[in-house]
Coordinates of C-alpha atoms in Angstrom, one line a residue:
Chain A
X1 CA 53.4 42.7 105.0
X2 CA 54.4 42.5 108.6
X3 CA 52.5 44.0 111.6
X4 CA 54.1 44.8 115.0
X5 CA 54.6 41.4 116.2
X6 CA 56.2 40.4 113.4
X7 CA 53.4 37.6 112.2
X8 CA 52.2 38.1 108.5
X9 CA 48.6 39.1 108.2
X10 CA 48.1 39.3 104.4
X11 CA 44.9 39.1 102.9
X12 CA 43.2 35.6 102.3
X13 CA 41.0 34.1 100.3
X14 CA 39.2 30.9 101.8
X15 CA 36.3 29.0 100.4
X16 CA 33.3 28.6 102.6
X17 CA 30.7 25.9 102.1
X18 CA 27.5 25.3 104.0
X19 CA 25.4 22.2 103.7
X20 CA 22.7 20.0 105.5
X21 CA 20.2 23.2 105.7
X22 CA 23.0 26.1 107.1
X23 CA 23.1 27.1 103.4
X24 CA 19.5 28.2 104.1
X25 CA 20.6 31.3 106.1
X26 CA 22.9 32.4 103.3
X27 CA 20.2 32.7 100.5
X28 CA 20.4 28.8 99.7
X29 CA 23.8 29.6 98.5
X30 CA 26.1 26.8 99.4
X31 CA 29.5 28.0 98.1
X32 CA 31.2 31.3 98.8
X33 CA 34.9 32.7 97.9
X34 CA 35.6 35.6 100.0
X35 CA 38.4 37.3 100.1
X36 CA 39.5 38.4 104.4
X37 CA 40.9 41.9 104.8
X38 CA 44.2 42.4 105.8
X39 CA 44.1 42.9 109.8
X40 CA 46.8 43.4 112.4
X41 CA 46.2 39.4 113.9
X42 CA 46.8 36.4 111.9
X43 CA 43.1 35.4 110.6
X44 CA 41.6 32.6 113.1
X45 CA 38.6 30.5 112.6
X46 CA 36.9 32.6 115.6
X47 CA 37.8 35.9 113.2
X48 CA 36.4 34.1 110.5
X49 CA 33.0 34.0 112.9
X50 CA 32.8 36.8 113.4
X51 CA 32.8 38.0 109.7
X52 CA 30.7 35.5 108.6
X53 CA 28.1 37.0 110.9
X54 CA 28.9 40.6 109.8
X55 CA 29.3 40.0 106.3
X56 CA 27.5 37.0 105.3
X57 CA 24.3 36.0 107.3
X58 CA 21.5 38.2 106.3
X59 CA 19.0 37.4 109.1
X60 CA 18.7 35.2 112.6
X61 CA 22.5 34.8 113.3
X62 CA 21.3 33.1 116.3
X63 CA 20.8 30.0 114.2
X64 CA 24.2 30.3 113.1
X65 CA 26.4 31.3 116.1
X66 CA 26.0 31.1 119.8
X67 CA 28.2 33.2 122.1
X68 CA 31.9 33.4 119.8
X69 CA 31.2 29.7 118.3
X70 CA 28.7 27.9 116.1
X71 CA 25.8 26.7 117.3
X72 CA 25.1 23.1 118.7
X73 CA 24.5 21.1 115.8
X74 CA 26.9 22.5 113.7
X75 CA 30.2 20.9 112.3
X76 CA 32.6 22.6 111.1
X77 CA 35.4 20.9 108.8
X78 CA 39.0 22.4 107.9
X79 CA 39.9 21.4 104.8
X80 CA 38.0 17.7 104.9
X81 CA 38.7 17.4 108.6
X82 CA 36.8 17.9 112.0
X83 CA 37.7 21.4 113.6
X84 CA 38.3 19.8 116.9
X85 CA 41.5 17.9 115.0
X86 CA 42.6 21.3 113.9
X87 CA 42.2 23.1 116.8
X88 CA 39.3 24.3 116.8
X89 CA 38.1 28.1 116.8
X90 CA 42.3 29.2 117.4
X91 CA 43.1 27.4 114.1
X92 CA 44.7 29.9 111.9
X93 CA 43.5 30.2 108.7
X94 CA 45.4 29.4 105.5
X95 CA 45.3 30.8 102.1
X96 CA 42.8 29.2 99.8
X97 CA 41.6 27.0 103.2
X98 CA 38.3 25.2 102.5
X99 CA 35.8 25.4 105.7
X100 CA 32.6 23.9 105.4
X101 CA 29.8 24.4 107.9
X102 CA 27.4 21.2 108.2
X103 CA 24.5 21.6 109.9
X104 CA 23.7 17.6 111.4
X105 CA 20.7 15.9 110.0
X106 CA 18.0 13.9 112.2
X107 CA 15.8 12.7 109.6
X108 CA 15.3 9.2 108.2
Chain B
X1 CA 12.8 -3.9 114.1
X2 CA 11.4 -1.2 116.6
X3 CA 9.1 1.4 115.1
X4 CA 5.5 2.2 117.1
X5 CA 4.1 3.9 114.1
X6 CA 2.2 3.1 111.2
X7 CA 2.4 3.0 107.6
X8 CA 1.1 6.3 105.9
X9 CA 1.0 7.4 102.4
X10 CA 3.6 10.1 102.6
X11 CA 6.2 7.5 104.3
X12 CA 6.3 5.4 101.0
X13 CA 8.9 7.3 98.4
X14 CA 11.3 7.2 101.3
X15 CA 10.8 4.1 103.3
X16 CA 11.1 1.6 100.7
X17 CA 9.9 -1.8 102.7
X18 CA 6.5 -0.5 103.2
X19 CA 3.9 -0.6 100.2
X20 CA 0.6 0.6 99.6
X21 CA -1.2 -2.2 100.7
X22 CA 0.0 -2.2 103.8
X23 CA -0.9 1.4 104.8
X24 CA -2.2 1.8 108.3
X25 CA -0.1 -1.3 109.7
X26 CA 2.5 -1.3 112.1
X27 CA 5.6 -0.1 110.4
X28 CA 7.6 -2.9 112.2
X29 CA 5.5 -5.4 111.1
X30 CA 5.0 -4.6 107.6
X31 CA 9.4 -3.9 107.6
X32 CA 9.4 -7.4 109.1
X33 CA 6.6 -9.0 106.6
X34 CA 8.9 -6.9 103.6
X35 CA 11.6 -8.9 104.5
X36 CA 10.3 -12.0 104.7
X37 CA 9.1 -12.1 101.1
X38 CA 12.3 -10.9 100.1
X39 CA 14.0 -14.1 102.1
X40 CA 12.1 -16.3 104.3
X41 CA 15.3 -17.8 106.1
X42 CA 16.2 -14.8 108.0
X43 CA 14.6 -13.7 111.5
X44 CA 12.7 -10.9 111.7
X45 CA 11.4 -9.5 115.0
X46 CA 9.5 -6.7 115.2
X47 CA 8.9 -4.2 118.0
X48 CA 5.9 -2.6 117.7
X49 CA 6.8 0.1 120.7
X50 CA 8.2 3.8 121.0
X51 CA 11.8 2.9 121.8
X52 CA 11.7 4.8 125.6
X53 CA 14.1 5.0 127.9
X54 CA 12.8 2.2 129.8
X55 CA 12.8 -0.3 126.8
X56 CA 15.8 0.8 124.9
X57 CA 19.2 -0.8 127.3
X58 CA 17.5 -4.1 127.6
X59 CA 16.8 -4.4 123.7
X60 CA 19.7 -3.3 122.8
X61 CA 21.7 -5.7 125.4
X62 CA 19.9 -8.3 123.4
X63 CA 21.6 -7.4 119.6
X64 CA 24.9 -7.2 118.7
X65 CA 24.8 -4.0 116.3
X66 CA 22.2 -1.7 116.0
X67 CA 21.1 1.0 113.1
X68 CA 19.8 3.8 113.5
X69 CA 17.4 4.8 111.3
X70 CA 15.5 7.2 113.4
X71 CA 13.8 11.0 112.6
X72 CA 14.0 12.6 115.6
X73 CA 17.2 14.3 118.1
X74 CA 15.8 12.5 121.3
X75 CA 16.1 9.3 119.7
X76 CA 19.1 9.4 118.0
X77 CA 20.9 10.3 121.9
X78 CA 18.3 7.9 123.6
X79 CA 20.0 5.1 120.8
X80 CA 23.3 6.5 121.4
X81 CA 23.6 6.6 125.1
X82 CA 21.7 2.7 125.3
X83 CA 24.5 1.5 122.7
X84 CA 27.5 3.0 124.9
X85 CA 25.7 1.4 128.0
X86 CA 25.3 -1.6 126.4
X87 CA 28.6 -1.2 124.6
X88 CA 27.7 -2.4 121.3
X89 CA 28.4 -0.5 118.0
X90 CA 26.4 2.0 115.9
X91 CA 25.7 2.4 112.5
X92 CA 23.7 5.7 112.4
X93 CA 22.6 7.1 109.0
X94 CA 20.2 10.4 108.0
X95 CA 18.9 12.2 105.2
X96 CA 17.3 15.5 104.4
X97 CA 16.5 16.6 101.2
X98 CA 19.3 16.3 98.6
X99 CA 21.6 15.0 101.3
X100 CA 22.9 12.0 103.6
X101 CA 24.9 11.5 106.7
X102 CA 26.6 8.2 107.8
X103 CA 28.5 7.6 110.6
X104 CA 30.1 4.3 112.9
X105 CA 29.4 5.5 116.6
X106 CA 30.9 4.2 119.6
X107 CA 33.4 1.5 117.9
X108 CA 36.9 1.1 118.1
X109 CA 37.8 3.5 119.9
X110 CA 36.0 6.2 117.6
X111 CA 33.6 8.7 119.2
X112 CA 30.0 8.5 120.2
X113 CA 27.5 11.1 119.0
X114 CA 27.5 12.3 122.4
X115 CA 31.1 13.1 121.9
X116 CA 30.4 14.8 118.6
X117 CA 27.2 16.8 119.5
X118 CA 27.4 17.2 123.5
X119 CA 24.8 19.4 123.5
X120 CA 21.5 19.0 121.3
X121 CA 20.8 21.7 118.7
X122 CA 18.1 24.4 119.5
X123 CA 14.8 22.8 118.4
X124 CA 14.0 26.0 115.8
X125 CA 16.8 24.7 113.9
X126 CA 15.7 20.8 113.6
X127 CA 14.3 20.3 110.4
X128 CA 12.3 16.8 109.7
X129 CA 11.9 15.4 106.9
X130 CA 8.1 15.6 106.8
X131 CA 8.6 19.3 107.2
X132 CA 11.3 20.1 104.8
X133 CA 11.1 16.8 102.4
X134 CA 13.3 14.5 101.1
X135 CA 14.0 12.7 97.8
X136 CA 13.0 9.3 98.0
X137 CA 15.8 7.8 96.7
X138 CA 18.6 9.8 99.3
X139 CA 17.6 7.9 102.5
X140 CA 17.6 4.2 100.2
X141 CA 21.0 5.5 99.3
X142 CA 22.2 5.6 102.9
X143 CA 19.9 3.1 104.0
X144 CA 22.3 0.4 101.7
X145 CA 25.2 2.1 102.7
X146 CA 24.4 1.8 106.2
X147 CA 23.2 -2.1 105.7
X148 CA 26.9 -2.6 104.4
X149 CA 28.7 -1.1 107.2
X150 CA 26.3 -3.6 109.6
X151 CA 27.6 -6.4 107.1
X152 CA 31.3 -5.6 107.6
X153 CA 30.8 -4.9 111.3
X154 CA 29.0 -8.4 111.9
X155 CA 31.5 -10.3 109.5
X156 CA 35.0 -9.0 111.4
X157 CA 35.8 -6.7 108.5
X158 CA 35.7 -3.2 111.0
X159 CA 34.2 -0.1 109.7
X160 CA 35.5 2.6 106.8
X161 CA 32.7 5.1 108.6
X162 CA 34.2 4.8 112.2
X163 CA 36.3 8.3 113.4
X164 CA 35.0 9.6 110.0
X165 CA 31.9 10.7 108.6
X166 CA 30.6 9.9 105.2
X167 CA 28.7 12.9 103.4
X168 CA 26.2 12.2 100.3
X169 CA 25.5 15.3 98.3
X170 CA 22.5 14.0 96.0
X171 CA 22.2 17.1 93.6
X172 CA 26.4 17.3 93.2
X173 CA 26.7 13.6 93.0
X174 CA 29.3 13.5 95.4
X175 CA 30.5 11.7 98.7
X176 CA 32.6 12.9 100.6
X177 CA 34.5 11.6 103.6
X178 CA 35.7 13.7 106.8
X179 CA 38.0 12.5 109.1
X180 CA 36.3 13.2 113.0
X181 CA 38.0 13.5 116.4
X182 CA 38.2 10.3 118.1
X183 CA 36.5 9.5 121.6
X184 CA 36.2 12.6 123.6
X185 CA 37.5 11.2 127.2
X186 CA 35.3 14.4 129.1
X187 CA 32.2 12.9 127.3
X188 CA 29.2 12.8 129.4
X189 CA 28.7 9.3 128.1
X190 CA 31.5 7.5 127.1
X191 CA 34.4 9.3 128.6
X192 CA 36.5 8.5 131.0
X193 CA 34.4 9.7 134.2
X194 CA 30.7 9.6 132.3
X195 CA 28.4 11.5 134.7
X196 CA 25.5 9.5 132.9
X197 CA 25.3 5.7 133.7
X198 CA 21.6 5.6 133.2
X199 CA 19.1 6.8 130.0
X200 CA 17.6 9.8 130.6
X201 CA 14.5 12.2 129.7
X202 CA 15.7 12.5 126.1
X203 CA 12.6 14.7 125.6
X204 CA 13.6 16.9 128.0
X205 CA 17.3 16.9 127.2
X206 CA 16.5 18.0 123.8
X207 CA 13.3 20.2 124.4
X208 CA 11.7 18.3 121.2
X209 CA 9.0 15.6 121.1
X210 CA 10.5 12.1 120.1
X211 CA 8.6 12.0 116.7
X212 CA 9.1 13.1 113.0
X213 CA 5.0 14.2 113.1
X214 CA 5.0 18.2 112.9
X215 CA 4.1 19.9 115.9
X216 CA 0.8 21.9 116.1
X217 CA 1.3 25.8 116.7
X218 CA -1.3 27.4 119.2
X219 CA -0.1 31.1 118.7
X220 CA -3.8 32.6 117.8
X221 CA -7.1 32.4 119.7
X222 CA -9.9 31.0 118.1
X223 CA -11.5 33.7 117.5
X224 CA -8.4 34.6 114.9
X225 CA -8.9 31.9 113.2
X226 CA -11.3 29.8 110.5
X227 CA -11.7 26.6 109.3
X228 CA -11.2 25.3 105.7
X229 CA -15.4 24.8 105.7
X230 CA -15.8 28.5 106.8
X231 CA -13.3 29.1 104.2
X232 CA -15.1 27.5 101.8
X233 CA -18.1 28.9 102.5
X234 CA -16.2 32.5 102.2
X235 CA -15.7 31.6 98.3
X236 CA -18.8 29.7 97.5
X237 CA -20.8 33.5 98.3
X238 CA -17.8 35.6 96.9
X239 CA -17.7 37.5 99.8
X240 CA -14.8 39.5 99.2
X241 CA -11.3 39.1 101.2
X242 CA -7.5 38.7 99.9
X243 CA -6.0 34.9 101.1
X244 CA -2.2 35.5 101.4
X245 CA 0.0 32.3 101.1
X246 CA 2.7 32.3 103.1
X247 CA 4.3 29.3 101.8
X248 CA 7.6 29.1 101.0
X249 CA 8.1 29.6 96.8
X250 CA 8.8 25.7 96.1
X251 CA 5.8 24.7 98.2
X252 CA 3.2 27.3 95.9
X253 CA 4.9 26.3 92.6
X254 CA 3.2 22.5 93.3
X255 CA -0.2 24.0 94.7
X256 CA -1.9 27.1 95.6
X257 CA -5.5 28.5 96.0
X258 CA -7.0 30.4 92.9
X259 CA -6.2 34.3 93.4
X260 CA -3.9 33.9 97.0
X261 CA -1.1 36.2 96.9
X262 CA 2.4 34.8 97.8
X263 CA 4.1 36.5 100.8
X264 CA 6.6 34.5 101.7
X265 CA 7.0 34.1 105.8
X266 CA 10.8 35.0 105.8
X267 CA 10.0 38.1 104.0
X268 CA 7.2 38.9 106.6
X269 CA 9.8 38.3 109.1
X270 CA 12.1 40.4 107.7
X271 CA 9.5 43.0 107.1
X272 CA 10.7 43.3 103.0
X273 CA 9.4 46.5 101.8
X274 CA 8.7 44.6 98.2
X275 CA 6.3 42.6 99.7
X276 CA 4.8 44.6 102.1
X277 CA 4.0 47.0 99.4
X278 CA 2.7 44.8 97.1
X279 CA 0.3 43.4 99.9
X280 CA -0.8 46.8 101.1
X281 CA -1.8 47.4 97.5
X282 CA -3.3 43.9 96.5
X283 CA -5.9 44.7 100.4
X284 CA -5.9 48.4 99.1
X285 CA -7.3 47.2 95.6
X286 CA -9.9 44.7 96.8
X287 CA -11.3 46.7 99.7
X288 CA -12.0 49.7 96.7
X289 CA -13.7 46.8 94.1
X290 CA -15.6 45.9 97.9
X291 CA -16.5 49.2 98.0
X292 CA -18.0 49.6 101.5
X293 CA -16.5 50.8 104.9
X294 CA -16.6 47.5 106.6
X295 CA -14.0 45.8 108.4
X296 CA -12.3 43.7 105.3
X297 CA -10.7 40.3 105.8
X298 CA -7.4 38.7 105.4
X299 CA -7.3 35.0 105.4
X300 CA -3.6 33.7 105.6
X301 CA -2.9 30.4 104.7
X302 CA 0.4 27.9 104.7
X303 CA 1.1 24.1 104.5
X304 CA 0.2 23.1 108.2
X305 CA -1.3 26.1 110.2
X306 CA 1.7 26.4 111.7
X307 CA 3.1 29.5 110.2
X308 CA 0.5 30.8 109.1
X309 CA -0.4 32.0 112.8
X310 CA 3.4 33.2 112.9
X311 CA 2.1 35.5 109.7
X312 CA -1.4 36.7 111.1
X313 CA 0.8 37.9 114.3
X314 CA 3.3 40.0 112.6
X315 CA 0.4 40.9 110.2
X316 CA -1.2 42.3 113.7
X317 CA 1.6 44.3 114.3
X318 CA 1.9 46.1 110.9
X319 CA 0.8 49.8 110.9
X320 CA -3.0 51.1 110.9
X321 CA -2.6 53.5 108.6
X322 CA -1.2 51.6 105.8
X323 CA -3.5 48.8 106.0
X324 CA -7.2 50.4 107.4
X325 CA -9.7 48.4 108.8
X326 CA -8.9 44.9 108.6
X327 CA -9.5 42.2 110.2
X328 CA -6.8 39.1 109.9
X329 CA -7.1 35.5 110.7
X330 CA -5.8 31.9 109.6
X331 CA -7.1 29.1 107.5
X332 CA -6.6 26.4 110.3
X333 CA -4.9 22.7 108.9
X334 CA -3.9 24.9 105.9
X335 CA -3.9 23.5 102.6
X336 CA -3.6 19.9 103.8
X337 CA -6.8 20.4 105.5
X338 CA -8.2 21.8 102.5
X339 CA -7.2 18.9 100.5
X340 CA -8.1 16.1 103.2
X341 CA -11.5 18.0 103.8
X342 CA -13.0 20.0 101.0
X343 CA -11.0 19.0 97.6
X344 CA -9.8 15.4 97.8
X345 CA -7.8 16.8 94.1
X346 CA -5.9 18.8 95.9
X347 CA -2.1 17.8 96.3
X348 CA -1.1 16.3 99.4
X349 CA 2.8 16.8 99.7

């Protein structure tokens, strides 16, 4: 399928995994295969934000995401790697892409 | 060995070199004294002191590798920024329930955890691990892990950890290993132009206290709430009342109070009709087998006394006319004042 610009913008499906505690604020469920709706711009991680929040997080998204990113304390990995090696919240999202969201531990 | 606390009960599943008989000690002495027996040629020195930001560059000036094995955000930056000062390596590790983290900070070229987490997480979000537990065995886990990154550090064989982060998943029985961004050069602390050349308030920076002890809530007057002997007292003349527990499900499947009702504290939050319906009707019930027009209690009761006054305060709000005349209050200390002060049976987890 191919929108006005030209760029594809079929649907995906991406794994999302949430550890160190974020699973909390999805039921304690840590895995999640969701399938993203077809939409006009190629599916970005900030997107994928966005719909986590709307689709996912039952209650207190504030202790998910802060303004369009996650919260400090959060790190987010692209298929094994650090988002900031991927580039960030503008990396566009692959089918079958793994993101995990790892919320940092302090304990010892 | 810097630790200014000492050796309690609840410390020992997880913090393997103390032992019973040396509850109430320093912890870095008993560490140091654990060591010792295990091999009396090494050098022990232990710090009994809250690493501060006034201690921390000049002790860690005097080491060549230091680990982290802290509980708290304000220490792990306070250790961070002193070892990027002092320009020595870091071998960080933690653990929280099922899982472990381990990371090389500030080697090689790899980033510091400044670069990583520039700015601290809110403090509602921090969970310690006397709070939300952890297994024993996790932190031993990472602490060996941790010890063997020191070992390959100190012996010239570089890190496996450094630019990466090692994950343990205890309950999957899985590591795995992420590959981090190297050393941010806009880092406050170790980039290029670091607008930080001294320690700081960490405290402040991080808007938490510098411990792993759980802080004590004052939401509710006093007047709102009761002690465990007035509780006590409540059950020893059957005056009647309904105790809600507001514990988390886990928490009441290891202990509870005979006849408490289990309202959860995320489903008060979330106002679940469920649960408010079956609490209307469990106050509902009781005040009819009471009989009389008087003004009935509610006691509420959680771990701590902590959320427990979060409950009595959204209990407050709830509407008149489903609930009557009530009048709600707290158990204060919760169940591990109950335990320490009237029922030395009683669980202590």
């Amino acid at each position: 399928m191919e929108n006005a610009t030209g760029k594809r913008a079929a649907p995906l499906s991406v794994q999302l995994e949430f550890g160190g505690g974020a699973e909390l604020l999805f039921d304690g469920v840590r895995k999640h295969q969701v399938n993203l709706p077809n939409q006009p711009e190629p599916w970005n991680v900030r997107h994928l934000l966005v719909w986590i929040k709307e689709n996912l997080l039952k209650e207190r998204p504030e202790l998910f995401v802060q303004g369009d990113s996650v919260r400090p304390g959060i790190l987010v990995l692209i298929n094994d790697a650090d988002w900031e090696l991927m580039g960030n919240l503008d990396y566009e999202l692959q089918d079958q892409d793994h993101v995990v969201f790892i919320s940092t531990l302090h304990g010892g | 060995l810097v630790d200014h606390d000492v050796v309690e009960l609840n410390n020992l599943h997880r913090q393997v070199l103390h032992r019973e008989s040396r509850l109430g000690r320093s912890k870095a002495h008993s560490a140091a004294a654990a060591l010792k027996e295990l091999n009396s040629a090494g050098r022990y020195v232990p710090y009994e002191l809250v690493l501060s930001p006034t201690t921390a560059l000049e002790l860690v000036r005097a080491y060549d590798i230091v680990a982290d094995c802290s509980d708290n955000v304000p220490t792990r930056y306070l250790v961070n920024d002193a070892c990027v000062l002092a320009g020595k390596p870091l071998v960080s590790a933690s653990a929280l329930r099922l899982e472990g983290q381990l990371t090389v900070y500030n080697f090689q070229g790899g980033p510091c955890y400044r670069c990583l987490f520039p700015k601290p997480p809110p403090p509602e979000t921090v969970t310690n691990c006397a709070d939300g537990g952890v297994l024993g065995v996790v932190p031993g886990i990472l602490g060996s892990l941790q010890a063997l990154e020191v070992l390959k550090i100190a012996s010239g064989m570089g890190s496996s950890v450094s630019r990466s982060m090692l994950l343990f998943d205890a309950l999957e029985g899985r590591f795995r290993h992420i590959k981090l961004r190297p050393r941010d050069p806009k880092c406050a602390v170790c980039g290029d132009r670091p607008s930080l050349t001294t320690l700081q308030d960490y405290e402040i920076f991080c808007g938490s206290s510098a411990t792993d002890k759980c802080r004590r809530l004052c939401l509710l007057s006093s007047e709102e709430r009761i002690s465990v002997e007035e509780y006590r007292k409540i059950l020893d003349s059957q005056i009647a009342h309904v105790l809600v527990d507001v514990r988390p499900l886990v928490e009441v499947e290891i202990c509870c109070l005979p006849k408490s009702l289990h309202v959860p504290l995320n489903k008060l939050e979330r106002k679940d009709e469920k649960c408010l319906k079956s609490l209307y009707q469990k106050i509902h019930e009781e005040k009819q087998k009471a009989g009389g027009s008087m003004v009935f209690p509610v006691y509420v009761v959680c771990k701590l006394g902590n959320d427990s006054q979060k409950a009595v305060r959204i209990l407050q709000e709830l509407p008149y006319d489903e609930l009557g005349l009530i009048s709600i209050k707290d158990i204060k200390g919760g169940l591990m004042a109950w335990a320490d002060k009237i029922d030395q049976e009683f669980p202590q987890y």
